[in-house]
Short mmCIF file of C-alpha atoms in Angstrom, two decimals:
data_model
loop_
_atom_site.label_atom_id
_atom_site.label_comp_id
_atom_site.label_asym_id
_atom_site.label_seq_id
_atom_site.Cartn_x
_atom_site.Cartn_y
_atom_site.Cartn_z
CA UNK A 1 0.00 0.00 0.00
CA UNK A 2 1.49 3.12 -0.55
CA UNK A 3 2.21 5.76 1.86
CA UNK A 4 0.35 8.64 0.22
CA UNK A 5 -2.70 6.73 -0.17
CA UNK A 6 -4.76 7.62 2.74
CA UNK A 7 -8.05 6.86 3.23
CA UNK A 8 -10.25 7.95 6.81
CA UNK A 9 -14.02 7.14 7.29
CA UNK A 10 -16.71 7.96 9.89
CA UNK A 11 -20.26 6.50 10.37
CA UNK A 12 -22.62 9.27 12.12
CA UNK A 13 -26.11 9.38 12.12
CA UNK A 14 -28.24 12.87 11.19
CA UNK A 15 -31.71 12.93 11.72
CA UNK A 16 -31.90 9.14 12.01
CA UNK A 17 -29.94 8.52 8.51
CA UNK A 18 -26.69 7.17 8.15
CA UNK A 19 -24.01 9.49 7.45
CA UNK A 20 -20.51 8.23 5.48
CA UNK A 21 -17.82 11.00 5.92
CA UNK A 22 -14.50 9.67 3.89
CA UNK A 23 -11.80 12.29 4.53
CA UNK A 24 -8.34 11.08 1.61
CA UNK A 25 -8.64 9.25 -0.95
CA UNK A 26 -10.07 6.33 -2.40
CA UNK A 27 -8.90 3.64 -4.61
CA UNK A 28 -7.88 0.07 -5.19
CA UNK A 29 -6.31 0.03 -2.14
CA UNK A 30 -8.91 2.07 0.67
CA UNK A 31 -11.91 1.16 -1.62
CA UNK A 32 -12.21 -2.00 1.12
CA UNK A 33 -12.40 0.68 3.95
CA UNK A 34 -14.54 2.86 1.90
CA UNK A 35 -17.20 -0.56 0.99
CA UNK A 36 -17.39 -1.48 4.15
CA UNK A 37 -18.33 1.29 5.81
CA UNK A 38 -20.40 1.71 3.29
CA UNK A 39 -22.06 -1.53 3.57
CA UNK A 40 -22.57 -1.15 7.35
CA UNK A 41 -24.56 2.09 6.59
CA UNK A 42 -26.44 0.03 4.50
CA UNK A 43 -27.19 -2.63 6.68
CA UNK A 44 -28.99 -0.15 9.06
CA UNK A 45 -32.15 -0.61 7.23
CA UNK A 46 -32.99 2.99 6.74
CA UNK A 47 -34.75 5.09 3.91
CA UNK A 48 -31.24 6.73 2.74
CA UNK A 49 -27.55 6.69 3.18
CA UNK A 50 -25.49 10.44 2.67
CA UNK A 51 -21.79 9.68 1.78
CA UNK A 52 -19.89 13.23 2.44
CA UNK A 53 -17.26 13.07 -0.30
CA UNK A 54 -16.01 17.25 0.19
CA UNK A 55 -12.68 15.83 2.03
CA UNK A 56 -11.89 13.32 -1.03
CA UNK A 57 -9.01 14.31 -3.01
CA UNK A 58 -9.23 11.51 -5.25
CA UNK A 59 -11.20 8.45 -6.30
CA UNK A 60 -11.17 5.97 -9.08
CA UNK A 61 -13.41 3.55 -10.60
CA UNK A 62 -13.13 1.58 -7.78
CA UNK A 63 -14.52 4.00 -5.34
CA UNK A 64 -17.39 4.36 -8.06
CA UNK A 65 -18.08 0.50 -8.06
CA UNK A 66 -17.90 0.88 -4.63
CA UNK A 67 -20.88 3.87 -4.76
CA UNK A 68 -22.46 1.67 -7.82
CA UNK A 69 -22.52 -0.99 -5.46
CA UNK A 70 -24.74 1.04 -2.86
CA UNK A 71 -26.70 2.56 -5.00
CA UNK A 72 -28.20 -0.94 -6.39
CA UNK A 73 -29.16 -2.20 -2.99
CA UNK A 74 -30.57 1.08 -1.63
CA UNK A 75 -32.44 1.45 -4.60
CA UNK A 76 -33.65 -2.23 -4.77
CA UNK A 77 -35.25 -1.01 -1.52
CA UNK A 78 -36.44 1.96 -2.90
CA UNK A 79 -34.04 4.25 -0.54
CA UNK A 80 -31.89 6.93 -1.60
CA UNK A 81 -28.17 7.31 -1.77
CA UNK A 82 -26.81 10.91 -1.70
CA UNK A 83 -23.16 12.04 -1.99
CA UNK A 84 -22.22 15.45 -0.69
CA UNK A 85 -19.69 17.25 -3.03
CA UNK A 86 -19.06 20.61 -4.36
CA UNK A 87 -18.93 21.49 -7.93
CA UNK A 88 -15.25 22.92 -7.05
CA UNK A 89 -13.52 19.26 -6.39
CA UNK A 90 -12.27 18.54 -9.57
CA UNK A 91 -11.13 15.19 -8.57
CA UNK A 92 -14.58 13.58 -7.35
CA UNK A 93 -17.42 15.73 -8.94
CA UNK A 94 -16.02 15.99 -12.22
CA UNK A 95 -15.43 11.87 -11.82
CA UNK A 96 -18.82 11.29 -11.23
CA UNK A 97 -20.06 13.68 -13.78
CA UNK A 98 -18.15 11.75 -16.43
CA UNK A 99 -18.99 8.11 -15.30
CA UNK A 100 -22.48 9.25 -15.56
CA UNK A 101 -23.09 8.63 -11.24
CA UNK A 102 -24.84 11.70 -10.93
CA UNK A 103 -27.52 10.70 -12.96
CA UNK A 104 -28.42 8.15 -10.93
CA UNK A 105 -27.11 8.73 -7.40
CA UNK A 106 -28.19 12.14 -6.14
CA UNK A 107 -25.17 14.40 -5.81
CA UNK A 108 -25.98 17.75 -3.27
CA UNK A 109 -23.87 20.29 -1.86
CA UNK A 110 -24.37 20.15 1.30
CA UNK A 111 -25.60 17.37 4.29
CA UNK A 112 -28.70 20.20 4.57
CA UNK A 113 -29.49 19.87 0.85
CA UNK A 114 -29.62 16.09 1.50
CA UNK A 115 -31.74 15.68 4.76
CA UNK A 116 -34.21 18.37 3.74
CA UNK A 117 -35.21 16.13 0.54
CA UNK A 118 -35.49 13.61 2.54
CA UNK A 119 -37.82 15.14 5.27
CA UNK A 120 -40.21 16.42 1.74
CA UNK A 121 -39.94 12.96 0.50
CA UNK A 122 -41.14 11.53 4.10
CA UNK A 123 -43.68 14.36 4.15
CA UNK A 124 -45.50 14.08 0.84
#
């Protein structure tokens, strides 16, 4: 594993949904950090799952397959997975404009962008 490839995740919950926040990169060799983490989000059952991405630097098709991954079983559920990233990061929002993600996963600014949706979605 190389030294500069750092990858840090968190599981919180806001407003009884799972929160992700990855903090360094993510590729072939955090992507098992990154899934996991994931996956336990996942695993809690609940209507959606924000993954904070603003603290990325990087991420590669495996960190995509990774989001693919959890977007197929939320949505197989009918949840919602939402990745928080500004249109200023370069390296992750201009990845997941070009692999196509954010037409299927729902990319927001902010964790506020995300959990209000959420509240109109449980409120309609």
């Amino acid at each position: 594993m190389s030294e500069e490839t750092v990858l840090s995740t968190e599981l919180v919950n806001r407003k009884g949904i799972p929160v992700v926040i990855a903090h360094g990169e993510i590729d072939l060799y955090t992507v098992p950090e990154f899934q996991n983490i994931l996956d336990t989000a996942i695993n809690l059952g609940t209507r959606a799952v924000i993954v904070i991405l603003t603290d990325i630097s990087y991420i590669d098709s495996s960190g995509l397959s990774a989001l693919i991954h959890a977007y197929k079983i939320l949505t197989a559920r009918d949840a919602k997975l939402y990745a928080v990233v500004h249109h200023d990061q370069p390296g992750v929002y201009r990845v997941l404009e070009i692999a196509r993600l954010s037409s299927i996963i729902r990319v927001v600014p902010s964790i506020e962008d995300a959990l209000a949706e959420q509240e109109r979605l449980m409120a309609a």
